[in-house]
PDB file of C-alpha atoms and ligand atoms in Angstrom:
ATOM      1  CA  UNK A   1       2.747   4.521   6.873  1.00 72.00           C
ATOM      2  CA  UNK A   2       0.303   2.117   7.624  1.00 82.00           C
ATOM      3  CA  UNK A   3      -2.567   3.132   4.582  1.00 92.00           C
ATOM      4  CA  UNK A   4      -4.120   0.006   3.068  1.00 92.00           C
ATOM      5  CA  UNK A   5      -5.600   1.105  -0.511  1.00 94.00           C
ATOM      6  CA  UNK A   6      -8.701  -0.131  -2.575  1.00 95.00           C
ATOM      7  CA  UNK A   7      -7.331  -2.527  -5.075  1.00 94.00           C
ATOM      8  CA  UNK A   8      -8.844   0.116  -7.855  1.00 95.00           C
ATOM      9  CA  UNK A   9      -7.499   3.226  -6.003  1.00 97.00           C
ATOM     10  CA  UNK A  10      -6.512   4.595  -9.509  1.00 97.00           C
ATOM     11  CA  UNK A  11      -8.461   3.025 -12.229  1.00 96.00           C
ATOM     12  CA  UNK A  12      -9.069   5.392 -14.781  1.00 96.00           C
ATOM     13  CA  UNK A  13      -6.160   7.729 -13.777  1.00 97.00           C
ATOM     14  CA  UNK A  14      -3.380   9.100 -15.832  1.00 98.00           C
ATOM     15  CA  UNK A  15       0.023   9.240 -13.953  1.00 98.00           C
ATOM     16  CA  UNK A  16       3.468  10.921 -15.335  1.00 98.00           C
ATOM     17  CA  UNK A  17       6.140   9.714 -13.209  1.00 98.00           C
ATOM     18  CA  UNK A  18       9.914  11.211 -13.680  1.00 98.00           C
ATOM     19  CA  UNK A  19      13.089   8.838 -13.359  1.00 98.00           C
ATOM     20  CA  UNK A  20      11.122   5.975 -13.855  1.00 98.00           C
ATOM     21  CA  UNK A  21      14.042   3.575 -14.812  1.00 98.00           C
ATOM     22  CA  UNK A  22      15.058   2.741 -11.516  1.00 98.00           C
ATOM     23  CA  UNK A  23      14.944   3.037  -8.031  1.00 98.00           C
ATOM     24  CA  UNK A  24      11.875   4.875  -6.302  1.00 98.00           C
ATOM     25  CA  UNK A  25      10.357   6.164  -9.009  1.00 98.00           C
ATOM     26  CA  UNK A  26      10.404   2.677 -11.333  1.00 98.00           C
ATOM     27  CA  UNK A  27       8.938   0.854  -7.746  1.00 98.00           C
ATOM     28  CA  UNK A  28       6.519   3.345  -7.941  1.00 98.00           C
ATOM     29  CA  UNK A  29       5.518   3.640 -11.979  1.00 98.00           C
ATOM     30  CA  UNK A  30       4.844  -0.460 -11.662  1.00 98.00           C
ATOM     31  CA  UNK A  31       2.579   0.370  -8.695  1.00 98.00           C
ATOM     32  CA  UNK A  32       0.770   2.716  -9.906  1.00 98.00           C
ATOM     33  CA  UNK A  33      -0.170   0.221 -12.547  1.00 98.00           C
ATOM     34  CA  UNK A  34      -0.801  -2.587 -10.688  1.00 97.00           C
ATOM     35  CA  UNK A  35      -3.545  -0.028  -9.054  1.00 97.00           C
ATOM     36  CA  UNK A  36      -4.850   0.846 -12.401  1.00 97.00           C
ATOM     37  CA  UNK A  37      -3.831   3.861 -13.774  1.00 97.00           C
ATOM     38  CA  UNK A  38      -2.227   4.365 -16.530  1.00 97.00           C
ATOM     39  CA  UNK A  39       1.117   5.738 -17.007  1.00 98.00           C
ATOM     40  CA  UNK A  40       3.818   8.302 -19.068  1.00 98.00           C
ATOM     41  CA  UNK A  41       7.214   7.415 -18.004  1.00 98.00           C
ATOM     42  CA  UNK A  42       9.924  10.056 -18.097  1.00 98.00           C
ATOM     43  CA  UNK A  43      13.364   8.837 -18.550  1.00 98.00           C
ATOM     44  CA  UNK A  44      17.159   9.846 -19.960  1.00 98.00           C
ATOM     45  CA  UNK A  45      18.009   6.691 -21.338  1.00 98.00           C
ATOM     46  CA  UNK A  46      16.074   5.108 -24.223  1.00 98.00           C
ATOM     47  CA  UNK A  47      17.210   1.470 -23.435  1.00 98.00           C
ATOM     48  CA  UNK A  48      15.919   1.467 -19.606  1.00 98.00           C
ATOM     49  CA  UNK A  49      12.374   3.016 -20.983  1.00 98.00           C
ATOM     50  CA  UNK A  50      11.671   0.549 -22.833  1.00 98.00           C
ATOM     51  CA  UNK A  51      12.607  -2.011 -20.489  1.00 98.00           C
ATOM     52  CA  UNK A  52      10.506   0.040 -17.736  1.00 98.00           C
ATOM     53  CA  UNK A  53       7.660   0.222 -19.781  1.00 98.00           C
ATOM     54  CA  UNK A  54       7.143  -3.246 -21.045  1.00 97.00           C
ATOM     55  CA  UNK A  55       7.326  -4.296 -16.897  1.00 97.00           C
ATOM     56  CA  UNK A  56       4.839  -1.689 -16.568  1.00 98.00           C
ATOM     57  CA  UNK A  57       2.866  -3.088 -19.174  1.00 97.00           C
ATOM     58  CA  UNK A  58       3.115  -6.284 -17.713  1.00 96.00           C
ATOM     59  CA  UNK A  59       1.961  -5.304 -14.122  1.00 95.00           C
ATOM     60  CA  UNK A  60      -0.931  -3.298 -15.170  1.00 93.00           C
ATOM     61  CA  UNK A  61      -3.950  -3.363 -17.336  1.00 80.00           C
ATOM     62  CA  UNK A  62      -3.911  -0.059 -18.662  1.00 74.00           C
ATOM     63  CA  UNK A  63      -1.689   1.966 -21.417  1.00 91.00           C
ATOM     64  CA  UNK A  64       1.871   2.822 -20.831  1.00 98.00           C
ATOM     65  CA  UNK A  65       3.489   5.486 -22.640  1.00 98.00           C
ATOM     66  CA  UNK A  66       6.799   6.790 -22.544  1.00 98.00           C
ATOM     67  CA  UNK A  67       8.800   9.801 -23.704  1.00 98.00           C
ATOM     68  CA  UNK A  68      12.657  10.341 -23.337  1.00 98.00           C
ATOM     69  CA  UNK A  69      13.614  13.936 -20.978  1.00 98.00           C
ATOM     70  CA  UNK A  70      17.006  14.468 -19.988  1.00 98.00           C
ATOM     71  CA  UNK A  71      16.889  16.547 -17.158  1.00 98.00           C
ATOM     72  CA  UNK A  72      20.372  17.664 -17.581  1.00 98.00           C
ATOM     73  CA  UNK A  73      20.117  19.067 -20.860  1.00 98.00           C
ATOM     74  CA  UNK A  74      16.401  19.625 -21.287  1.00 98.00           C
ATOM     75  CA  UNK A  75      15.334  23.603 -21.388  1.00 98.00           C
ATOM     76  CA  UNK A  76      12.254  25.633 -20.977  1.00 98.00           C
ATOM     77  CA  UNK A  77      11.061  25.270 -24.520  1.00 98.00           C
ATOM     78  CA  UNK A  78      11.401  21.850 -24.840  1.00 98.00           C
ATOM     79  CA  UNK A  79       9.357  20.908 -21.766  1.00 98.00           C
ATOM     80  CA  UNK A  80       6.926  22.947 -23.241  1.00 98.00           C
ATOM     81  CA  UNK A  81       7.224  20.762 -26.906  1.00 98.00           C
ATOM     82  CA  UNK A  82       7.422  17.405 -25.045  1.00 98.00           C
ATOM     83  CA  UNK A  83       3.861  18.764 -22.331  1.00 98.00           C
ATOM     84  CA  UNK A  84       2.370  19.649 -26.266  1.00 98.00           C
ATOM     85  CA  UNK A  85       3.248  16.017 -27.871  1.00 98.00           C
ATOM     86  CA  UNK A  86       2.021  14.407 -24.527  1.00 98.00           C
ATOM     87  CA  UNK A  87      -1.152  16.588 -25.235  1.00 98.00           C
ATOM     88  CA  UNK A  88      -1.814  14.478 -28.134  1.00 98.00           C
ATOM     89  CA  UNK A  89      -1.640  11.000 -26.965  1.00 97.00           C
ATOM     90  CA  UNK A  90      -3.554  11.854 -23.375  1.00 98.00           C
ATOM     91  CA  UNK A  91      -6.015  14.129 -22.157  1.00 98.00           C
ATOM     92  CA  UNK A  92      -5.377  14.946 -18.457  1.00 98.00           C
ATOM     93  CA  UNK A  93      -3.168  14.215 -15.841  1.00 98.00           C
ATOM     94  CA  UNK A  94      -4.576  13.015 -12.546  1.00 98.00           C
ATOM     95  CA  UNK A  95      -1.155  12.745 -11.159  1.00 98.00           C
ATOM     96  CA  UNK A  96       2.689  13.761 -11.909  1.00 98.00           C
ATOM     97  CA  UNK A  97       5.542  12.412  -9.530  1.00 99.00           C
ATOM     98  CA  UNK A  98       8.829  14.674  -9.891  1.00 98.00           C
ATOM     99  CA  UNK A  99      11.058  11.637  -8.757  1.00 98.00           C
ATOM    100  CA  UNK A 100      13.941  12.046 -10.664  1.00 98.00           C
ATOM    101  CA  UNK A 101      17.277  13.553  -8.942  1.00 98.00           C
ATOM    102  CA  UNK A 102      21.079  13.382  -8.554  1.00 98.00           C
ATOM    103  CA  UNK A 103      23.521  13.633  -5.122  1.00 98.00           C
ATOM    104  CA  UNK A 104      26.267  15.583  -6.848  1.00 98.00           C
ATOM    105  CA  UNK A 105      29.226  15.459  -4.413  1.00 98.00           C
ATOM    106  CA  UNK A 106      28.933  15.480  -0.918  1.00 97.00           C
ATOM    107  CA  UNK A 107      32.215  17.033   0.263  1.00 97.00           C
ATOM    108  CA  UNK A 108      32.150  20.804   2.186  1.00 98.00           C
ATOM    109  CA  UNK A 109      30.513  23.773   0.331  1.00 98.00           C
ATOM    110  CA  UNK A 110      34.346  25.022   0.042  1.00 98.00           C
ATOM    111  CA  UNK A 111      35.025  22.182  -2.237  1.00 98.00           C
ATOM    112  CA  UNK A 112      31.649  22.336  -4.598  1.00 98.00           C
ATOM    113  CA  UNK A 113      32.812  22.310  -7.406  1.00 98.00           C
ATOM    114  CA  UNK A 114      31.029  24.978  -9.417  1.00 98.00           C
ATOM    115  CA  UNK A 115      29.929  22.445 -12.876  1.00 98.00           C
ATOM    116  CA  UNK A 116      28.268  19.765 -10.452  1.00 98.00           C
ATOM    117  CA  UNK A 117      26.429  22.787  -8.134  1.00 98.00           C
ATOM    118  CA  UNK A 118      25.033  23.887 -11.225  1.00 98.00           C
ATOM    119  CA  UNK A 119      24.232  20.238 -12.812  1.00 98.00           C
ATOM    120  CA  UNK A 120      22.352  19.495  -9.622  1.00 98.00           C
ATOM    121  CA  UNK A 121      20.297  22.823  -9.421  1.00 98.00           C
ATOM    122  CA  UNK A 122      19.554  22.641 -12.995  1.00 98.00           C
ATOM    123  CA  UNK A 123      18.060  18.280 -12.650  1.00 98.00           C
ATOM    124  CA  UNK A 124      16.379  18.756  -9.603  1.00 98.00           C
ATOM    125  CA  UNK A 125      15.006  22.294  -9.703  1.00 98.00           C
ATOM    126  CA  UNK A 126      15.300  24.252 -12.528  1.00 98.00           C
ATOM    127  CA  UNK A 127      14.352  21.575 -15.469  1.00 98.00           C
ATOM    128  CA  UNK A 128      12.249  19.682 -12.691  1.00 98.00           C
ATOM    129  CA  UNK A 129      10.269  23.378 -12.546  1.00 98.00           C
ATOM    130  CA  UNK A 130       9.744  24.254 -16.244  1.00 98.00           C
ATOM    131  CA  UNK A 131       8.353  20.792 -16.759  1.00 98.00           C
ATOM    132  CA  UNK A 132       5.755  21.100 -13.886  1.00 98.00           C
ATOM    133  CA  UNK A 133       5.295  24.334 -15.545  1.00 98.00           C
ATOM    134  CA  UNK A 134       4.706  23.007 -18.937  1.00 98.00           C
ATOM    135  CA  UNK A 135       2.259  20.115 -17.698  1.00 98.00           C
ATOM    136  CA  UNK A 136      -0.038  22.188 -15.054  1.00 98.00           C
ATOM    137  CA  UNK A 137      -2.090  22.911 -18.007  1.00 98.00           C
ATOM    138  CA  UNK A 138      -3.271  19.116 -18.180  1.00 98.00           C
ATOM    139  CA  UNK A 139      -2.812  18.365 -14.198  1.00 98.00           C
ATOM    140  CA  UNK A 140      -5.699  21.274 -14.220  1.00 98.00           C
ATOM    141  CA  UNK A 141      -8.146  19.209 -16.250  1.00 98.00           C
ATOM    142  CA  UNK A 142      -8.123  16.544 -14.117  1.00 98.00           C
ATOM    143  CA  UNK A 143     -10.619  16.918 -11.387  1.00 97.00           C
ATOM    144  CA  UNK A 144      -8.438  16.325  -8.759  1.00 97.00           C
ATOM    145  CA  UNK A 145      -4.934  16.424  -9.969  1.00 98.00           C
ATOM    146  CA  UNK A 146      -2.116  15.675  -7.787  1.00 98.00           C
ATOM    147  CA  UNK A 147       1.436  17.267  -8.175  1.00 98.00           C
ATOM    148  CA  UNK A 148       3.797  15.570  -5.900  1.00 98.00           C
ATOM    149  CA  UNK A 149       7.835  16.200  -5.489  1.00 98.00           C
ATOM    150  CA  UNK A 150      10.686  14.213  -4.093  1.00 98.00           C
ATOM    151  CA  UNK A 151      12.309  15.682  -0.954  1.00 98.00           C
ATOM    152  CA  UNK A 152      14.621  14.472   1.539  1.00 98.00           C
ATOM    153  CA  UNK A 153      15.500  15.118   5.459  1.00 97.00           C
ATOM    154  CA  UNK A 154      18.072  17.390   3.854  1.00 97.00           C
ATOM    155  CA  UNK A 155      16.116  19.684   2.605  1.00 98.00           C
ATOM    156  CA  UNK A 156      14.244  20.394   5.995  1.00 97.00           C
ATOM    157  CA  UNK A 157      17.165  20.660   7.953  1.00 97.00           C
ATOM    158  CA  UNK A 158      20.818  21.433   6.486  1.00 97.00           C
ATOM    159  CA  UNK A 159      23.602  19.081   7.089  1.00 96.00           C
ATOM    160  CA  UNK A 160      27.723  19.151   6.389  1.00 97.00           C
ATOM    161  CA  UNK A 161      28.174  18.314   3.289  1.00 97.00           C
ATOM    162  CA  UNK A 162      25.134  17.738   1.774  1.00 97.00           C
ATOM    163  CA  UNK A 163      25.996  20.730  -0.281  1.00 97.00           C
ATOM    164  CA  UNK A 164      24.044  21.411  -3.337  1.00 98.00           C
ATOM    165  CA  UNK A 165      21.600  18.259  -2.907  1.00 98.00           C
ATOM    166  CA  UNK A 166      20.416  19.699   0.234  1.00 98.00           C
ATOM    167  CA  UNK A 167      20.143  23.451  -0.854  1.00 98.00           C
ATOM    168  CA  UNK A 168      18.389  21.975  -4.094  1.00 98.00           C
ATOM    169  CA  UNK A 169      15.502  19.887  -2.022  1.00 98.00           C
ATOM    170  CA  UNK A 170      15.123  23.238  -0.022  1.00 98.00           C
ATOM    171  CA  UNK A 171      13.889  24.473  -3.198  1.00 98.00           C
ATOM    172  CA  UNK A 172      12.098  21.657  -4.001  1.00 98.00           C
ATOM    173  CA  UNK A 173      10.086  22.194  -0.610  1.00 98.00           C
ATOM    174  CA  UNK A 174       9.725  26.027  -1.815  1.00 98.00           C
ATOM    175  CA  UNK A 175       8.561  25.419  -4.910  1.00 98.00           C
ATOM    176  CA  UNK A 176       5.877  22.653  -3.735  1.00 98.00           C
ATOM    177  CA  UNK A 177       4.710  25.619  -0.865  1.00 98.00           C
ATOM    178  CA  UNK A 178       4.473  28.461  -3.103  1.00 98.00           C
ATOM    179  CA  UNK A 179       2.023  25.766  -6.003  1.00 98.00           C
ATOM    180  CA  UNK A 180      -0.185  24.297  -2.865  1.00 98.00           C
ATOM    181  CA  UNK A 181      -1.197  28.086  -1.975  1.00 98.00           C
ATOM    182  CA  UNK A 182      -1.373  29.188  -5.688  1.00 98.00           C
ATOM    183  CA  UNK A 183      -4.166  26.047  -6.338  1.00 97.00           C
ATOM    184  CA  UNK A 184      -5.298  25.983  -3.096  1.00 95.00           C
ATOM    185  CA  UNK A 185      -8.845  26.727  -4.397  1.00 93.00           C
ATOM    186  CA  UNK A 186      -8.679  24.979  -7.267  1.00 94.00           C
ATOM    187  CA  UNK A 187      -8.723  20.869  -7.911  1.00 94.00           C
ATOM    188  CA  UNK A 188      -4.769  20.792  -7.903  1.00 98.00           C
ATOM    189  CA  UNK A 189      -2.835  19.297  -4.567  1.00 98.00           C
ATOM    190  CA  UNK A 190       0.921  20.110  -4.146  1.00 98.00           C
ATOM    191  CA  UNK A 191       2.967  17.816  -1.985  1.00 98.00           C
ATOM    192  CA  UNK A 192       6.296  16.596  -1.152  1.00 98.00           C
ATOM    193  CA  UNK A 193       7.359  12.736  -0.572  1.00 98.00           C
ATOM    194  CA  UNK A 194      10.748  12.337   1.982  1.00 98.00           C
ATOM    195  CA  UNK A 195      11.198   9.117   0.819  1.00 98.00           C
ATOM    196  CA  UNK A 196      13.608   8.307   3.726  1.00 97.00           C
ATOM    197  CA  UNK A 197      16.814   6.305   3.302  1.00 97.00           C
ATOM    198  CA  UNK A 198      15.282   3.562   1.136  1.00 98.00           C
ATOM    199  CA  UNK A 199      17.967   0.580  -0.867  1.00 98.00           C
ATOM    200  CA  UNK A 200      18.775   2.038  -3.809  1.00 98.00           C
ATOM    201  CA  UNK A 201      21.929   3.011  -6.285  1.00 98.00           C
ATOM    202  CA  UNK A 202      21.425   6.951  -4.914  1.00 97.00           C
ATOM    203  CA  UNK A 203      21.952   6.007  -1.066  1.00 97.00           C
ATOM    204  CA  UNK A 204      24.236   2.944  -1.960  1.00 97.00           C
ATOM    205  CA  UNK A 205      26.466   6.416  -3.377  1.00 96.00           C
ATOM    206  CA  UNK A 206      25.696   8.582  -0.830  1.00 96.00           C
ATOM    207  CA  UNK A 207      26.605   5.878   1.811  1.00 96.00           C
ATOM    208  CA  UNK A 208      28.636   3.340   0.502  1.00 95.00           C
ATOM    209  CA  UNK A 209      29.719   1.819   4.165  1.00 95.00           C
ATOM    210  CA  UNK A 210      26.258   1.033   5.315  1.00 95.00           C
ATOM    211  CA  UNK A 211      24.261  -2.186   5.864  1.00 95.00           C
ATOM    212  CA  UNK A 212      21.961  -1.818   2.907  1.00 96.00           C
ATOM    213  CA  UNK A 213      20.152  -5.009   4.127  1.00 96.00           C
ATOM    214  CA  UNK A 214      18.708  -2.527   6.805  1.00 95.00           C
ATOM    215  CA  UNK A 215      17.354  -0.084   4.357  1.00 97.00           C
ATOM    216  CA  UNK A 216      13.811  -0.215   3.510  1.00 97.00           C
ATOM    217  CA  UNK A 217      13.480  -1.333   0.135  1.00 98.00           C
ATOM    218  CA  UNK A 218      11.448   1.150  -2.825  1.00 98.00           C
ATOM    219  CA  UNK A 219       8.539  -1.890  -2.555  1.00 98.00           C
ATOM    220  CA  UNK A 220       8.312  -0.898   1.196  1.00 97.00           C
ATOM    221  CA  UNK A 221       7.599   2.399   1.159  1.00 97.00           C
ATOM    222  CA  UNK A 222       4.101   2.745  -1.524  1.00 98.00           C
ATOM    223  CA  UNK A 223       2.030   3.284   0.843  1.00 97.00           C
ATOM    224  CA  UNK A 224       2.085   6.733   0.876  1.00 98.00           C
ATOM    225  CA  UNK A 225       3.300   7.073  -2.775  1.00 98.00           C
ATOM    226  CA  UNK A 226      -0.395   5.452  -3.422  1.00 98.00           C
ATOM    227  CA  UNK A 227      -2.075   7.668  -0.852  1.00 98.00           C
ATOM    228  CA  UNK A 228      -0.648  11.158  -2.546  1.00 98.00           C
ATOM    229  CA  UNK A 229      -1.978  10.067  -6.131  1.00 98.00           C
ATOM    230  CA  UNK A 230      -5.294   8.664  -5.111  1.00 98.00           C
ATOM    231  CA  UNK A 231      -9.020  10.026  -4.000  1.00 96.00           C
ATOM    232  CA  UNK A 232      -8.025   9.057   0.025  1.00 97.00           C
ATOM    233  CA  UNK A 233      -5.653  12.358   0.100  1.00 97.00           C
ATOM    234  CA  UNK A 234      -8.039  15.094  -2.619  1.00 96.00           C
ATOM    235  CA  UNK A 235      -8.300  17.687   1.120  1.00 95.00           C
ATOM    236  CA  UNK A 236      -4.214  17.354   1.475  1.00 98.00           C
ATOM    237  CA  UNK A 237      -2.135  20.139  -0.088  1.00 98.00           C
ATOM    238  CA  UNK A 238       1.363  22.193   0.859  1.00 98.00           C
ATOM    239  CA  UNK A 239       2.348  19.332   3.282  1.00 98.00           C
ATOM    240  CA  UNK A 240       5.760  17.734   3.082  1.00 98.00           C
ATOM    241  CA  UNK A 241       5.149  13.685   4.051  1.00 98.00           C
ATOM    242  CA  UNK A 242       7.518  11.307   6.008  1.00 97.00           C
ATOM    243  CA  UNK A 243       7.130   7.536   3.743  1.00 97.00           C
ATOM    244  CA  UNK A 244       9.017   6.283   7.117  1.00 96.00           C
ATOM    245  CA  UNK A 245       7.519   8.841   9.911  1.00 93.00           C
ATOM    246  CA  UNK A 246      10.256   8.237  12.693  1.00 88.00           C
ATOM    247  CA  UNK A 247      13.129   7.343  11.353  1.00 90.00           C
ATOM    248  CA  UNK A 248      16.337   9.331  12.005  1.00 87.00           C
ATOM    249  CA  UNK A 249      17.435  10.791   9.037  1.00 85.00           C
ATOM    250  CA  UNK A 250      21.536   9.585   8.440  1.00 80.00           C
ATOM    251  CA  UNK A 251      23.173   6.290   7.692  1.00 77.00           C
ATOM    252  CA  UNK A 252      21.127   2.585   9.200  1.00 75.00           C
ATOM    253  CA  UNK A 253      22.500   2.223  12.361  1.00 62.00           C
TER     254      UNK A 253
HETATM  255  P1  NDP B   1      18.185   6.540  -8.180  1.00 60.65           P
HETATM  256  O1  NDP B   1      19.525   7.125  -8.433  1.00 60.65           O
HETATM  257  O2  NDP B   1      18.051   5.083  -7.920  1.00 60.65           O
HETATM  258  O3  NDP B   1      17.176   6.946  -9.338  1.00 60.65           O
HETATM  259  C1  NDP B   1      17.126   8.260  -9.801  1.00 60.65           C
HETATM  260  C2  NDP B   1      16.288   8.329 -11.047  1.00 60.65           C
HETATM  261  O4  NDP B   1      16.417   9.660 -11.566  1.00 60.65           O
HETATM  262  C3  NDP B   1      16.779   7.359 -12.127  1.00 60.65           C
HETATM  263  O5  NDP B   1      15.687   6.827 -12.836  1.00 60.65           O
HETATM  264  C4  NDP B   1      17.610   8.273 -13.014  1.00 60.65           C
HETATM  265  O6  NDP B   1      17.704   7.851 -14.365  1.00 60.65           O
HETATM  266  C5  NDP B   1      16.807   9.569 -12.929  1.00 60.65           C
HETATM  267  N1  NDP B   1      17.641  10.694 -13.362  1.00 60.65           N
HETATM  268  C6  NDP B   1      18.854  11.070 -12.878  1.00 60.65           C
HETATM  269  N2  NDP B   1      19.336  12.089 -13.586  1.00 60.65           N
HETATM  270  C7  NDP B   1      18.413  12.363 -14.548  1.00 60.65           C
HETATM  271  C8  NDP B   1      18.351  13.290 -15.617  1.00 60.65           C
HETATM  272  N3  NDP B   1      19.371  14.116 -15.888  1.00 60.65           N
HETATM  273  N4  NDP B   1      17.257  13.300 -16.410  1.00 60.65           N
HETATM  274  C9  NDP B   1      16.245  12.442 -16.188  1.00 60.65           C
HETATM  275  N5  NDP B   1      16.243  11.523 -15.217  1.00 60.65           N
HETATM  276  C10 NDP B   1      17.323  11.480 -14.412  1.00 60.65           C
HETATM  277  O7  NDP B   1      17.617   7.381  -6.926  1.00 60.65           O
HETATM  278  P2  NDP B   1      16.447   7.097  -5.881  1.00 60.65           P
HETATM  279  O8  NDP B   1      15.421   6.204  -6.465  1.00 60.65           O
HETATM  280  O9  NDP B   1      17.074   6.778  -4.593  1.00 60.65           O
HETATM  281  O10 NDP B   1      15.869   8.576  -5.722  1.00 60.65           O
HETATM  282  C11 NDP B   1      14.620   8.988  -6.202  1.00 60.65           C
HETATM  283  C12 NDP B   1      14.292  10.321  -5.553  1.00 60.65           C
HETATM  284  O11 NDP B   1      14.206  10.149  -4.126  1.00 60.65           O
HETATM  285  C13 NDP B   1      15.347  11.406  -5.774  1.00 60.65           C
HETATM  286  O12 NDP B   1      14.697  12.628  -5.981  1.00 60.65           O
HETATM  287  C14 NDP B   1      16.127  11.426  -4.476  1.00 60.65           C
HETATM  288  O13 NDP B   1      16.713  12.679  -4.230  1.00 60.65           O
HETATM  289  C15 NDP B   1      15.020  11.103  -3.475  1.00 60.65           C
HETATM  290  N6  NDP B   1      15.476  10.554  -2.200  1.00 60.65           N
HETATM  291  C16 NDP B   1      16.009   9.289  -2.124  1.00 60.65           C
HETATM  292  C17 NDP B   1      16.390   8.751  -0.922  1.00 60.65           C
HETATM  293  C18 NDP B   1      16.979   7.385  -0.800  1.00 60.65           C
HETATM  294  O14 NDP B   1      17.388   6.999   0.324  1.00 60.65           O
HETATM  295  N7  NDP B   1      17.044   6.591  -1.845  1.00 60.65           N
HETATM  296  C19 NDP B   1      16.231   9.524   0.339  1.00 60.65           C
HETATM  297  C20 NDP B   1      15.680  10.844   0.166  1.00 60.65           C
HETATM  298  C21 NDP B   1      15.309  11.313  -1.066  1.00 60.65           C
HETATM  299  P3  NDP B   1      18.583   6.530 -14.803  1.00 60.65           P
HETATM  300  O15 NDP B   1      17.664   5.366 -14.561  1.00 60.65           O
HETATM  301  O16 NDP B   1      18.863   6.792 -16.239  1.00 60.65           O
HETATM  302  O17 NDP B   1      19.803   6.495 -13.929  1.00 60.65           O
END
């Protein structure tokens, strides 16, 4: 995406991105700071928070705060707890990114085994729903909140395999579909990001024989992570974005 933002595209906004100790979403929680807003990083291990959140601090001029979700384990109740203590230290979200996921296996739906369908459903729709659940109450004092959630190619169009990841990105395209009508008059967008295959540990797992060196990198592909959360894309809701429009999903070739 060629999208060229204003070096103060989101001063003065409050950003909650999700698995923001590596890959995508910690390329993304250091660029939303270096753009000015200020940030609550989600994470399941303590160590790589505070590591993310000092480079955050580092890149950016505004406040970093951080809280420690495990996807996996999390429930209902607690997302509503941790959106409550998150209520005290901020008050709005402009923006949340749901980037945080897992592959499971990717062998035939015959072989699935049963614990990882489950494991995957309940990281990347279930516990990724009850939070978004829990923190629409601050997205909607924002006055242009943006809700965006991590797809893939898989979850457009099925492929062998891809097994529980792909059924669970369907959702995630289901879930962002049935939000953007539900706010459609209101001041909160619903989107999805398909990254595309981008370098990092999640594709290096999901396609170990493949050239990584060809891969975009998670620097590459901001553009349109900074377009969802700032003023340039307020109109856009229920649309699922390409961050590489083009490229054939599958291994680099
Ligand atoms: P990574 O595996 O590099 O990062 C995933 C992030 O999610 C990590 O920060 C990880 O935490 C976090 N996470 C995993 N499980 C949990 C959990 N139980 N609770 C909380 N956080 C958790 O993956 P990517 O950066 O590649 O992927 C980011 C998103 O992009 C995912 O939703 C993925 O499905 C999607 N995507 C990626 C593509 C790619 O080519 N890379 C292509 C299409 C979609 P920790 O740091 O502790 O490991």
């Amino acid at each position: 995406m060629h999208y060229q933002p204003k070096q103060d595209l989101l001063q003065n906004r409050i950003i909650l991105v999700t698995g923001a100790t590596d890959g995508i979403g910690a390329e993304a929680a250091l660029t939303y700071a270096r753009y000015g807003a200020e940030l609550v990083l989600l994470g399941r291990n303590e160590d790589k928070l505070k590591r993310a959140a000092e480079a955050v601090r580092l890149a950016g001029n505004g406040q970093v705060h951080y809280w420690k979700l495990d996807l996996d384990t999390t429930s209902a109740g607690d997302c509503q707890m941790l959106a409550h203590e998150i209520a005290q230290r901020i008050p709005r979200l402009d923006g949340v990114l749901h980037n945080a996921g897992v592959l499971g296996d990717i062998v035939p739906m015959i072989d699935q085994a049963p614990e990882v369908w489950q494991q995957v459903m309940r990281i990347n729709v279930d516990n990724t729903f009850f939070l978004t659940q829990a923190l629409l109450p601050l997205l909607l004092k924002s006055d242009a909140g943006s809700l965006v959630f991590t797809t893939s190619s898989v979850g457009r169009q099925g492929r062998s395999a891809w097994g529980a990841y792909a059924v669970s990105k369907f959702a995630t395209e289901g879930m962002m579909q049935v939000l953007a009508e539900e706010y459609r008059s209101q001041n909160v967008r619903v989107n999805c990001i398909n990254p595309g295959g981008t370098r990092t540990k999640m594709r290096a797992n999901a396609f170990p024989d493949e050239d990584a060196a060809r891969l975009k990198t998670p620097a590459d592909i901001m553009p349109l992570y900074l377009y969802l959360m700032g003023d340039d894309s307020r109109r856009k809701t229920g649309i699922s974005f390409d961050a590489q429009p083009g490229r054939k999903p599958g291994a680099a070739e």
